Short mmCIF file of C-alpha atoms in Angstrom, two decimals:
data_model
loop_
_atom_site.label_atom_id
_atom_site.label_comp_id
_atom_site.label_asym_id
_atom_site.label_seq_id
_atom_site.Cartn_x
_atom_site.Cartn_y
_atom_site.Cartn_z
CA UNK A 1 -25.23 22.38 36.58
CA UNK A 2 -21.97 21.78 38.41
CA UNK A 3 -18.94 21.31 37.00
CA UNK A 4 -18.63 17.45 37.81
CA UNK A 5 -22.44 17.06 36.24
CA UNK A 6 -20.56 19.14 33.31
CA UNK A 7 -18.21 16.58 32.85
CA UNK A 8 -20.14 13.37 33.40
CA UNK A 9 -22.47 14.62 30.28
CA UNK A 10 -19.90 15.80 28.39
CA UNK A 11 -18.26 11.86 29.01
CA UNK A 12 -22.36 10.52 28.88
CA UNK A 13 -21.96 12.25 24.58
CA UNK A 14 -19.35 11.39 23.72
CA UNK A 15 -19.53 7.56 24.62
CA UNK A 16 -22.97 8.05 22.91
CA UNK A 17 -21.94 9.32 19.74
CA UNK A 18 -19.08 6.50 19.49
CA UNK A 19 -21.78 3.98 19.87
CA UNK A 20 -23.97 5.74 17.23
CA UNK A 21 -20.55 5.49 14.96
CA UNK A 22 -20.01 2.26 15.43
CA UNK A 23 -24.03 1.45 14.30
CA UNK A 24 -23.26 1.96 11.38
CA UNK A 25 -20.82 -0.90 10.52
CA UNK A 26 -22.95 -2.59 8.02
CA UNK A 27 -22.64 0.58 5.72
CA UNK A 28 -18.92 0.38 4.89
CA UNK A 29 -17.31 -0.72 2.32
CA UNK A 30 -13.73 -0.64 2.73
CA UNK A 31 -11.28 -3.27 5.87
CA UNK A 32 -7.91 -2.87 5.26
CA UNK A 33 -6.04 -5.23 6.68
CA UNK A 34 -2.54 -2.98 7.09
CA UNK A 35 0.87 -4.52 7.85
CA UNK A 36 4.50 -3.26 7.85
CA UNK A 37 8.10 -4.40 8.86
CA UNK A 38 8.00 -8.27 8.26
CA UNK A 39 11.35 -8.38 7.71
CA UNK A 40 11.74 -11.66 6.23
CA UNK A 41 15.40 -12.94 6.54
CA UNK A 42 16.86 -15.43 3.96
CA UNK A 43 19.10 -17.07 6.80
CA UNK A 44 16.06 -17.56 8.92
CA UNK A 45 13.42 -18.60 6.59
CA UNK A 46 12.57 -22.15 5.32
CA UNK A 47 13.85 -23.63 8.74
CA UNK A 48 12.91 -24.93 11.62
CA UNK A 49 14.78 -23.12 13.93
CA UNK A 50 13.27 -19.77 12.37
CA UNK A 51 12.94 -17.90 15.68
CA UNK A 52 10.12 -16.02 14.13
CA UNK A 53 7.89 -18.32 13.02
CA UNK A 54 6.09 -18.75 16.26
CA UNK A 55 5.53 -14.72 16.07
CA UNK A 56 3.71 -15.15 12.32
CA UNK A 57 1.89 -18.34 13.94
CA UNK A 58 0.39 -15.88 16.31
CA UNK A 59 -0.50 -13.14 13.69
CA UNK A 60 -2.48 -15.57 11.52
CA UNK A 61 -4.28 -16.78 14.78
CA UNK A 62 -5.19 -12.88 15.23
CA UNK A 63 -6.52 -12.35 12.12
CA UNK A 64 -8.67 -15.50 12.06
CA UNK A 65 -9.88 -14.21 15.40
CA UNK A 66 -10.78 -10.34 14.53
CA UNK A 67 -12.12 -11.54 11.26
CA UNK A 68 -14.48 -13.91 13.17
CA UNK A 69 -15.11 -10.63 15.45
CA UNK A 70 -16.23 -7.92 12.42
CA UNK A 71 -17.38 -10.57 10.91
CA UNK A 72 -16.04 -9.39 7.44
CA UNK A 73 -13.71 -10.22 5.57
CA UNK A 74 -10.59 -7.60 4.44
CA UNK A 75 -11.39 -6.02 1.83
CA UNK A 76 -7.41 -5.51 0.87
CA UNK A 77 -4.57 -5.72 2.31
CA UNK A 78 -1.80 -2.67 2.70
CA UNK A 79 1.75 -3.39 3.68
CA UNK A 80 3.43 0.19 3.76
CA UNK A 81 7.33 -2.09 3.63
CA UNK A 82 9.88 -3.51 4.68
CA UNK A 83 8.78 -7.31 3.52
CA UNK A 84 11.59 -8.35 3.04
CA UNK A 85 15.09 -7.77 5.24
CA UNK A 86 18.12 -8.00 2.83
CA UNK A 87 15.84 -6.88 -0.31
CA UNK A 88 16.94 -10.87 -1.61
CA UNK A 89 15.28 -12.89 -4.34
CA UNK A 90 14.96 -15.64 -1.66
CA UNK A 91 13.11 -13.41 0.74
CA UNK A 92 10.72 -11.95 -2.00
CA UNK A 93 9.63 -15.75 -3.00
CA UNK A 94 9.22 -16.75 0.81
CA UNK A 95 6.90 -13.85 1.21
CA UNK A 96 4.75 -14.23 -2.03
CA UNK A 97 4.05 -17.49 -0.56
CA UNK A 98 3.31 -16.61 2.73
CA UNK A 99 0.90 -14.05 1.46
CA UNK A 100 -0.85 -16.06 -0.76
CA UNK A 101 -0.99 -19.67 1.16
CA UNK A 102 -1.02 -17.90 4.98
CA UNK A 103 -2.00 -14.24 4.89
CA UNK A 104 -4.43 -14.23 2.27
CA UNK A 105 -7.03 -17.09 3.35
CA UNK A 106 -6.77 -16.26 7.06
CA UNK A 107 -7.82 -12.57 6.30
CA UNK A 108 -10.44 -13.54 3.25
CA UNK A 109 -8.64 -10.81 1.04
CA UNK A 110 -8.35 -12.05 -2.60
CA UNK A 111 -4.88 -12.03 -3.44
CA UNK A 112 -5.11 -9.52 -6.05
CA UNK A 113 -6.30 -7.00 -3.69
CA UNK A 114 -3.12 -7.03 -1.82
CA UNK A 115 -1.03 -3.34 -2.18
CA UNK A 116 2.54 -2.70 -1.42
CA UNK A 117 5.59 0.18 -1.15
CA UNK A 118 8.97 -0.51 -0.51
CA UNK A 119 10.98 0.09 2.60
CA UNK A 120 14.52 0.43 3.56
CA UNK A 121 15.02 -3.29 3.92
CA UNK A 122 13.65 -4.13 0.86
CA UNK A 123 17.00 -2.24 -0.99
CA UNK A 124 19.45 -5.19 -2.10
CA UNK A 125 22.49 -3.55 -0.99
CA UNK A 126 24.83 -5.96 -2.64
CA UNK A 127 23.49 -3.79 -5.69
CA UNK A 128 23.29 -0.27 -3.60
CA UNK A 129 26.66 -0.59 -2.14
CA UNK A 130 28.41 -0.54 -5.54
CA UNK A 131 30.40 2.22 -6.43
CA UNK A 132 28.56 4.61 -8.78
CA UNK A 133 25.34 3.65 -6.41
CA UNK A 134 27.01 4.88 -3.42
CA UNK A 135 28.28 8.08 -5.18
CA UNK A 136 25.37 8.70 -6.79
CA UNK A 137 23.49 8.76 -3.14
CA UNK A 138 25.76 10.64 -1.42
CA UNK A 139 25.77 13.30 -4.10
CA UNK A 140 21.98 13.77 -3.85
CA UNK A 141 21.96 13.80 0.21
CA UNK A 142 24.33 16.70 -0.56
CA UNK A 143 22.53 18.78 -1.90
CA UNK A 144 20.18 21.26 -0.18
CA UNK A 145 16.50 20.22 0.87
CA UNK A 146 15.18 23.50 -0.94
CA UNK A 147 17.52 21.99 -4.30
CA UNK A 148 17.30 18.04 -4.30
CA UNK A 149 14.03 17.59 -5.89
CA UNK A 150 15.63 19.18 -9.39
CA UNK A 151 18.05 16.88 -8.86
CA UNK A 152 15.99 13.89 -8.51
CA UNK A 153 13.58 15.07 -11.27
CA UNK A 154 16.91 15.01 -13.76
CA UNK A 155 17.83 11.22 -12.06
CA UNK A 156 14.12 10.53 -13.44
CA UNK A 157 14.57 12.14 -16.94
CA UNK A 158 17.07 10.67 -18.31
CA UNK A 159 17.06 6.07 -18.74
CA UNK A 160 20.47 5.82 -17.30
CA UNK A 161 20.48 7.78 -14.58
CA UNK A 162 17.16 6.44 -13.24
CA UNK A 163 18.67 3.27 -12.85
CA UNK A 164 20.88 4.20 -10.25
CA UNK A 165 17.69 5.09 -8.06
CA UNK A 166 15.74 2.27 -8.85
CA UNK A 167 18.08 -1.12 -9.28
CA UNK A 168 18.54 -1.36 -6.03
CA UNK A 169 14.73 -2.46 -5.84
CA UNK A 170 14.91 -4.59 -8.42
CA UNK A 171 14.21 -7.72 -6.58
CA UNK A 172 11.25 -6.22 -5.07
CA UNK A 173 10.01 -4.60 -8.36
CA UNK A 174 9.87 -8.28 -9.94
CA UNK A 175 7.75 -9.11 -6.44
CA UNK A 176 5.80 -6.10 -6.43
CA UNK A 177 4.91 -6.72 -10.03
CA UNK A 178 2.39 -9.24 -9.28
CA UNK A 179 0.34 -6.63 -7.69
CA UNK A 180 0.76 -3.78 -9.87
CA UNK A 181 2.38 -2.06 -7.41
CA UNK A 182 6.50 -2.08 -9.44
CA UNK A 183 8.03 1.19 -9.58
CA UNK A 184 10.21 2.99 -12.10
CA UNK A 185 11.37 6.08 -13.70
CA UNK A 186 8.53 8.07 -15.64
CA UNK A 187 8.10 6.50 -19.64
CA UNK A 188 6.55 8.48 -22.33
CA UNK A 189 5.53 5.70 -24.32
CA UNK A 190 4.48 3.28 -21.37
CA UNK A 191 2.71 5.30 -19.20
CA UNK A 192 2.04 2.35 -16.45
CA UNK A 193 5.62 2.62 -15.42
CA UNK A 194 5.71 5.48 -13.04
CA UNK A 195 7.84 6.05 -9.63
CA UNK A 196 4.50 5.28 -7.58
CA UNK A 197 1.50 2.79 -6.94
CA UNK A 198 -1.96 3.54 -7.49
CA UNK A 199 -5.11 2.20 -6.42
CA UNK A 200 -8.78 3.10 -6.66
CA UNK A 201 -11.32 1.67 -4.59
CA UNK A 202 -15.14 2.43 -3.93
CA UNK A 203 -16.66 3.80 -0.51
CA UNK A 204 -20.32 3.27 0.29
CA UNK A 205 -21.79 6.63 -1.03
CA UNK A 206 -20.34 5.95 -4.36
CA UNK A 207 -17.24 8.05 -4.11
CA UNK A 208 -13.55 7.22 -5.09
CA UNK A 209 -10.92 6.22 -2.18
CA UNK A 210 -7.98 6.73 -3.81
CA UNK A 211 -4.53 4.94 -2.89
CA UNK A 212 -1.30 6.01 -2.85
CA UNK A 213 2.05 3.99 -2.36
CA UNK A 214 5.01 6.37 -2.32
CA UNK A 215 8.89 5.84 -2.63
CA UNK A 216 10.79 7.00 0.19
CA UNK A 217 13.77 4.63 -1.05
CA UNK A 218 15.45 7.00 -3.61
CA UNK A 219 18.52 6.28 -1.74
CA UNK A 220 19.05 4.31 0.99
CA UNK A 221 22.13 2.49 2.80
CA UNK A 222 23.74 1.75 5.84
CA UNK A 223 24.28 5.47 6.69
CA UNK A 224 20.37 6.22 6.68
CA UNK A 225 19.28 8.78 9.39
CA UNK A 226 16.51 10.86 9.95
CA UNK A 227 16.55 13.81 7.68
CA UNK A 228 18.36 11.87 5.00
CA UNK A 229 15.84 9.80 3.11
CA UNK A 230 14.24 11.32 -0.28
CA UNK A 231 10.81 10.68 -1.27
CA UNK A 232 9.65 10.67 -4.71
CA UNK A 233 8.90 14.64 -5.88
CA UNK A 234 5.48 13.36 -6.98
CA UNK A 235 4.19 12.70 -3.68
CA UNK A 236 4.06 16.46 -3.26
CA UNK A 237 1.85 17.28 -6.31
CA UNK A 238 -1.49 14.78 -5.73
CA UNK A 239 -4.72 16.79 -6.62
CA UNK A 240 -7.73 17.26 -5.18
CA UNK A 241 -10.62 15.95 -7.57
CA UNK A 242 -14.24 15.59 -6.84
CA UNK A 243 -15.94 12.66 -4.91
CA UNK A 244 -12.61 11.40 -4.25
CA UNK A 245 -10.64 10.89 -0.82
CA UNK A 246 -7.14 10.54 -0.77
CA UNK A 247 -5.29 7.69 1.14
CA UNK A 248 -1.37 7.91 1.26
CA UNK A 249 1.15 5.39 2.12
CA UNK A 250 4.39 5.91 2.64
CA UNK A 251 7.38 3.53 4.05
CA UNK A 252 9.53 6.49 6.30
CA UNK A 253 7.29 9.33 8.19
CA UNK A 254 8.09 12.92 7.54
CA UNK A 255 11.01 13.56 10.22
CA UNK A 256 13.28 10.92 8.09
CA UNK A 257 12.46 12.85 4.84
CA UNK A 258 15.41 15.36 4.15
CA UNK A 259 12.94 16.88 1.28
CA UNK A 260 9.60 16.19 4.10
CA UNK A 261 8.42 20.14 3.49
CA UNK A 262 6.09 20.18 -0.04
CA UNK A 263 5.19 16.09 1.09
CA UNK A 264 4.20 17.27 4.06
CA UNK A 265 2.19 20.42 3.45
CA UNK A 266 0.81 18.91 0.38
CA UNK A 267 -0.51 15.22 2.19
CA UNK A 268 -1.86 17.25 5.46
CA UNK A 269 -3.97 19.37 3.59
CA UNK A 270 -5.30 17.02 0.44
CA UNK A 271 -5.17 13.26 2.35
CA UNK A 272 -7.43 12.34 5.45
CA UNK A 273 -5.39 8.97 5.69
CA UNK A 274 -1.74 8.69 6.17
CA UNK A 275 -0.08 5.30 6.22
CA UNK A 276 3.65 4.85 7.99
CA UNK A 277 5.86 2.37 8.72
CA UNK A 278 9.55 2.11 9.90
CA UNK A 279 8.84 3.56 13.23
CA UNK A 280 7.15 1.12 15.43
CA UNK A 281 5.49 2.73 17.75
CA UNK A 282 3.72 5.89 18.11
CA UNK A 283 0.66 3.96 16.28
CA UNK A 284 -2.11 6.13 16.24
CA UNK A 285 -2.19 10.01 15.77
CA UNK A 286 -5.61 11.47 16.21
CA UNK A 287 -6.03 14.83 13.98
CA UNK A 288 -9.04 17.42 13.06
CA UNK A 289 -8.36 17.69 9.28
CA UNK A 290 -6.17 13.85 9.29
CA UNK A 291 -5.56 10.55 10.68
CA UNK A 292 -2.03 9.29 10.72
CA UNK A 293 -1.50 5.39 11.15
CA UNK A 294 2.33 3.82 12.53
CA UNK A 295 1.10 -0.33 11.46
CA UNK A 296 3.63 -1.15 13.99
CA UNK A 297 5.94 -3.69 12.55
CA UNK A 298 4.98 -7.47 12.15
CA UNK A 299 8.54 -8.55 13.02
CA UNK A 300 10.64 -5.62 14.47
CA UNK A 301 13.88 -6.13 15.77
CA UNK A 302 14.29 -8.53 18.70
CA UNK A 303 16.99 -5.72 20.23
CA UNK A 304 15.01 -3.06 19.94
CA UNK A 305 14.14 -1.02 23.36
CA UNK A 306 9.96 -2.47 24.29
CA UNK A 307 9.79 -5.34 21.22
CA UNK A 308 6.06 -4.93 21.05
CA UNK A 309 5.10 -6.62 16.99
CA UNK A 310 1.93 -5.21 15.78
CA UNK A 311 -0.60 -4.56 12.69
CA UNK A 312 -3.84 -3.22 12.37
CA UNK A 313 -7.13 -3.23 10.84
CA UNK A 314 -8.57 -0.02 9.26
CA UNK A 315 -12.51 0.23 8.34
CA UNK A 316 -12.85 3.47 6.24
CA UNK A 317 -16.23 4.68 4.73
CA UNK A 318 -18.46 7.81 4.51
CA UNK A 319 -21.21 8.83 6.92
CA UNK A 320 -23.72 11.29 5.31
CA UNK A 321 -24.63 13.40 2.47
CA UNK A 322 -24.05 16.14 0.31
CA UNK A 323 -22.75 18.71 2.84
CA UNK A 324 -22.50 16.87 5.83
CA UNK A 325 -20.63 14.54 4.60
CA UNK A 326 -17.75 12.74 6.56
CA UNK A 327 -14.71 10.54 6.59
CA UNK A 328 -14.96 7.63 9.29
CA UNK A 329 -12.16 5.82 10.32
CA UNK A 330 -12.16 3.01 12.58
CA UNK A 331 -8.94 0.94 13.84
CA UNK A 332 -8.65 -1.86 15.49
CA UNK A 333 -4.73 -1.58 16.65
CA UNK A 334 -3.08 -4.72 17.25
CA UNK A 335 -0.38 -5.62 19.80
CA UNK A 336 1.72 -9.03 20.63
CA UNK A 337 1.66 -9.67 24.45
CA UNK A 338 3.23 -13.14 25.39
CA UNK A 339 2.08 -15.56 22.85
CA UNK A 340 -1.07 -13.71 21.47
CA UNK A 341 -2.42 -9.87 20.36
CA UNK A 342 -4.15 -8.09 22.18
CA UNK A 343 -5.99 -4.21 21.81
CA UNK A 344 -4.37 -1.16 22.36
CA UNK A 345 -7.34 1.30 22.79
CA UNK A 346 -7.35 5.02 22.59
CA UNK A 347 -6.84 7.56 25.28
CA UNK A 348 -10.40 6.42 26.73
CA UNK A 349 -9.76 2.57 26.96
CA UNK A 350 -12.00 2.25 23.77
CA UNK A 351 -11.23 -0.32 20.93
CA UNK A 352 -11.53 0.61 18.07
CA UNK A 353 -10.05 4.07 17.70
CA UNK A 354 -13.26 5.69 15.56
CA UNK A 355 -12.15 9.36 14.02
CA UNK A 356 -13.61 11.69 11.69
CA UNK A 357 -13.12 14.10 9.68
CA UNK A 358 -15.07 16.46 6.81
CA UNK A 359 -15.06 15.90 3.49
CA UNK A 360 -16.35 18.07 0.82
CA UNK A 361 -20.00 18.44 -0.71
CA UNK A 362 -20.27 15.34 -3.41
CA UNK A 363 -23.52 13.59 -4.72
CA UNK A 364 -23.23 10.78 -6.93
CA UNK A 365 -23.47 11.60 -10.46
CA UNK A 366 -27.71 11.67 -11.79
CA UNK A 367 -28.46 8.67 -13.03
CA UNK A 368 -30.76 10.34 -15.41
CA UNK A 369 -28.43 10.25 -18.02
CA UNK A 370 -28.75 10.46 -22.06
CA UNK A 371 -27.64 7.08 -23.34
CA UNK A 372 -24.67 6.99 -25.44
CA UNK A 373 -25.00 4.68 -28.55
CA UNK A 374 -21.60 4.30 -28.71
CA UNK A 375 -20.70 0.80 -27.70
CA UNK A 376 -19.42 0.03 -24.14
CA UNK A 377 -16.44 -0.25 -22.65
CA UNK A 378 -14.92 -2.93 -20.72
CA UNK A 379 -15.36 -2.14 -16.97
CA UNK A 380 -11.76 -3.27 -16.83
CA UNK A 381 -10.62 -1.02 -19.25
CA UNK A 382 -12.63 1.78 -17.88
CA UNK A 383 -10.85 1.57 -14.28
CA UNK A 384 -7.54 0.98 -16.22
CA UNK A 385 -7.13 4.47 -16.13
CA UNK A 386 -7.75 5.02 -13.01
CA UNK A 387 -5.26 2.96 -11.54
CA UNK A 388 -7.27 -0.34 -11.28
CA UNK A 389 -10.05 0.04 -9.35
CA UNK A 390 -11.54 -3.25 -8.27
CA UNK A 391 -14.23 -4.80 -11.10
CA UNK A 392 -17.12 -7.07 -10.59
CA UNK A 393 -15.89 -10.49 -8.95
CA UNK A 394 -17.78 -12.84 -12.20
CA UNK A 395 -14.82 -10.59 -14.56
CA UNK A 396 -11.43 -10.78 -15.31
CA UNK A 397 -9.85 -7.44 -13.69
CA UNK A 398 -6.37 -6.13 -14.80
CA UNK A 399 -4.43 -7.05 -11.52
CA UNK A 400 -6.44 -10.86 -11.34
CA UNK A 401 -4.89 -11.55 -14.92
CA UNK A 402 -1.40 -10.10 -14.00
CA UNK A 403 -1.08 -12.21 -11.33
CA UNK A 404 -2.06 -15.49 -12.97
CA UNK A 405 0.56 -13.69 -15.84
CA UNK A 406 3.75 -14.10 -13.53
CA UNK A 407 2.48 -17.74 -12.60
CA UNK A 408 4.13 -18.24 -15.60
CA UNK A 409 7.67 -18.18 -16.99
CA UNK A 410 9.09 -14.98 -19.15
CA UNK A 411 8.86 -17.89 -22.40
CA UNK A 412 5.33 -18.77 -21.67
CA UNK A 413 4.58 -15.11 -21.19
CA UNK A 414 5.73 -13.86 -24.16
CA UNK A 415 4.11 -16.57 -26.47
CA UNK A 416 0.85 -15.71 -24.93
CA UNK A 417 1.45 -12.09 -25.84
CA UNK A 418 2.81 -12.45 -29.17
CA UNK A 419 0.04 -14.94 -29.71
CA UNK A 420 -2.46 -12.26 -29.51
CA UNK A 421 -0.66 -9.62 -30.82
CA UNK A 422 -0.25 -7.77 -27.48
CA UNK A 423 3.54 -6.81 -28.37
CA UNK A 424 4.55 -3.77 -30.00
CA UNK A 425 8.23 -1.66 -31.62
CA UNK A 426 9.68 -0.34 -28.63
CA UNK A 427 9.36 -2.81 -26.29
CA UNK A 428 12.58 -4.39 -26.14
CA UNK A 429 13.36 -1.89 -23.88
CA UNK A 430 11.24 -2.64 -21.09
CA UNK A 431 12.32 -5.05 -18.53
CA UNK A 432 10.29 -8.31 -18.43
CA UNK A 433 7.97 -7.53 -16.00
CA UNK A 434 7.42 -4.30 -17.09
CA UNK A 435 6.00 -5.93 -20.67
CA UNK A 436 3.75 -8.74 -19.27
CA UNK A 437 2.27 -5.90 -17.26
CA UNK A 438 2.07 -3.26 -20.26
CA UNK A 439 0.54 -6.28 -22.27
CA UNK A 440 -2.39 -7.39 -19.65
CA UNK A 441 -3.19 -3.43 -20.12
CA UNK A 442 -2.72 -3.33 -23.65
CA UNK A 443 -5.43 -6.73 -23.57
CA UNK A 444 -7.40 -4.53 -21.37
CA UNK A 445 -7.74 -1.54 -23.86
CA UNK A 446 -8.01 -4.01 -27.18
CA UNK A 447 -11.09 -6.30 -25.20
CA UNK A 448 -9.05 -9.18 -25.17
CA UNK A 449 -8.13 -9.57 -21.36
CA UNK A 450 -10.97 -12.00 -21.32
CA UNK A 451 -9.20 -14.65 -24.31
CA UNK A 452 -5.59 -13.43 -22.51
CA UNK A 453 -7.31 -14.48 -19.18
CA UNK A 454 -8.52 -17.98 -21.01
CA UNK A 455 -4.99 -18.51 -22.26
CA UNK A 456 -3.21 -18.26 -19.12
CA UNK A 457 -5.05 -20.94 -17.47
CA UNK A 458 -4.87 -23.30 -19.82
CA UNK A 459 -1.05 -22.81 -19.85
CA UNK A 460 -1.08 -23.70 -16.16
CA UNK A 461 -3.71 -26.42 -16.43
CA UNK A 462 -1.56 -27.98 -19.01
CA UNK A 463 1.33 -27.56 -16.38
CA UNK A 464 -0.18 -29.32 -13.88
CA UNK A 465 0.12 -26.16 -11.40
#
């Protein structure tokens, strides 16, 4: 065989085995739909003359189109931050209503299936720019990579010093909130409020994809640089567990991470997806044991060097069994060009990108199982531990009653949760997000989500909402 023949097969397989990939479409189970950088900006939005609103025009156009082309629907949709641009009230409420009347019907996601993480831009620096804020961040930037994570852990131990870290979301914690997705410093008595987000979802063999939204926003100001963000300690200590794949999102990629060295070792050898934003470009980065994703940025800068807006659509599920399993990953990346999107293939002008990569031995647990007489538990309450993993669609889940929850006003809430004796000594304490949330769990774990579900509506059918 000569060495041109050599090549031509060697092109001849590997187009092959992409098309036998790509058979197998109808077997997965997860489309993420995966944003980042929207940048919504209080002095633009609401008006006619919003210089972006053209751009989103086009996006929503895009996503009608590629969900007419896989002919699915998004299973959920991942914006890894940056929603907002001045980390305002204003700017949170514009893009909760974007979401749900734009984003979320075009793409066929249910609105509770939407995940977030903050970004830079979504820090209200009228609160980070005060005083003890500002010398608070500079004193952790400081200190020495090997060194800061103590630090931050003390910030995180102790009520008052944790606020210094995590005011300055505070406006996007009362947005995030609606997904389950708020962050705060750890509580031993509420353990829902935790510096991270969560998510469990299921593939097509069975298994567990499990999602995680990380803090990179510890501090963050005007002075940010690379090398000077810090990312939550945690991030560094995810486990591997049986028949489950890790997924990790995370606003700033490792070269602005000052404390980058136990993330990064950690995520590159337990996660086979890694989710960026910030950086928009550099979208795709093709590894044996990983797959990093850039979503580009929805509404990047109009100064920036090539303004090229983007997004992309990830299809992840398992091909295989036992020990042969493997990850698949498929993305469709996005890319603005004149008034429309347009694909930006890999190396070898194909669309989508289709990677994979080996995951360990798993079957699904026997189903020859000895029947417990103990009564059953509440599918919601069951994936209540495990972060919320989505529940049959004829069900109240945990995040589907949450969000109806903040539909309603903090006096509304709390007679709803007094009313069925969802409150408890202690709570004063928590903020008053952080208690409608606790009490949807606490409905959860006491069967009542279903009457707390009932109650809710008829508060907003008697609203006229």
């Amino acid at each position: 065989m000569t060495k041109l023949n050599y090549d031509e097969d060697l092109i001849c397989l590997r187009n092959a085995y992409v098309a036998f990939s790509l058979s197998f479409t109808t077997m997965a189970k997860m489309l993420f739909l995966h944003l980042s950088d929207i940048h919504f900006r209080e002095k633009e939005i609401n008006r006619a003359d919003d210089p972006n609103a053209g751009l989103r025009d086009d996006l929503i156009h895009d996503i009608r189109y590629m969900r007419k082309k896989l002919a699915r629907k998004a299973d959920a949709i991942l914006i890894s931050g940056d929603i907002a641009f001045g980390g305002t009230a204003k700017e949170y409420e514009f893009a909760l209503k974007w979401i749900v009347e734009d984003l979320c019907p075009v793409s066929g996601c249910d609105v509770d299936n939407v995940f977030v993480i903050p970004g830079n831009h979504d820090v209200d620096r009228s609160v980070a720019n005060s005083p003890m804020h500002a010398d608070a961040r500079q004193m952790l930037r400081e200190y020495p990579a090997a060194k800061v994570e103590g630090k931050i852990r003390d910030y995180m131990s102790n009520k008052t010093s944790a606020r210094l870290l995590f005011d300055p979301i505070e406006n996007y914690n009362r947005f995030a909130a609606r997904f389950w997705c708020s962050l705060g410093a750890y509580d031993d008595d509420n353990p829902d409020i935790r510096p991270f987000a969560v998510r469990n979802c299921e593939l097509n063999d069975g298994s567990t994809l499990k999602i995680w939204g990380f803090n990179s926003v510890l501090v963050s100001d005007i002075t940010d640089r690379e090398d000077r963000m810090l990312v939550d300690p945690s991030a560094a200590q995810i486990k591997r567990e049986e028949g489950v794949t890790h997924l990790i999102a995370c606003h700033h990629p490792f070269n602005w991470l000052k404390n980058r060295g136990p993330f990064r070792e950690r995520i590159e050898e337990v996660a086979k997806v890694h989710l960026f934003g910030h950086e928009h470009t550099r979208r795709v980065e093709e590894g044996v044991h990983f797959t990093t994703i850039r979503a580009g940025a929805v509404q990047p800068d109009r100064d920036e060097p090539e303004w090229k807006p983007g997004y992309n659509w990830v299809d992840i599920s398992v091909d295989g069994q036992d020990s042969s399993r493997q990850l698949l990953v498929k993305i469709w990346v996005r890319q603005r060009d004149g008034a429309q999107f347009i694909a930006v293939p890999n190396r070898y002008q194909e669309d989508p990108w289709v990677l994979r990569h080996r995951l360990p031995a798993w079957s699904p647990p026997s189903k020859n199982i000895e029947v417990s007489t103990e009564p059953t538990v509440d599918q919601s309450s069951l994936t209540a531990a495990q972060g919320g993993t989505a529940v049959p669609e004829d069900s109240p889940n945990l995040r589907s009653v949450a969000f109806k929850m903040f539909r309603l006003n903090e006096h509304e809430q709390r007679q709803i949760i007094v009313a069925l004796g969802l409150d408890e000594n202690g709570d004063q304490g928590l903020k008053d997000y952080e208690f409608a949330l606790i009490a949807v769990r606490r409905a959860s774990q006491q069967g009542k989500l279903g009457q707390l579900d009932r109650l809710i509506d008829e508060q907003i059918a008697g609203e006229g909402n």
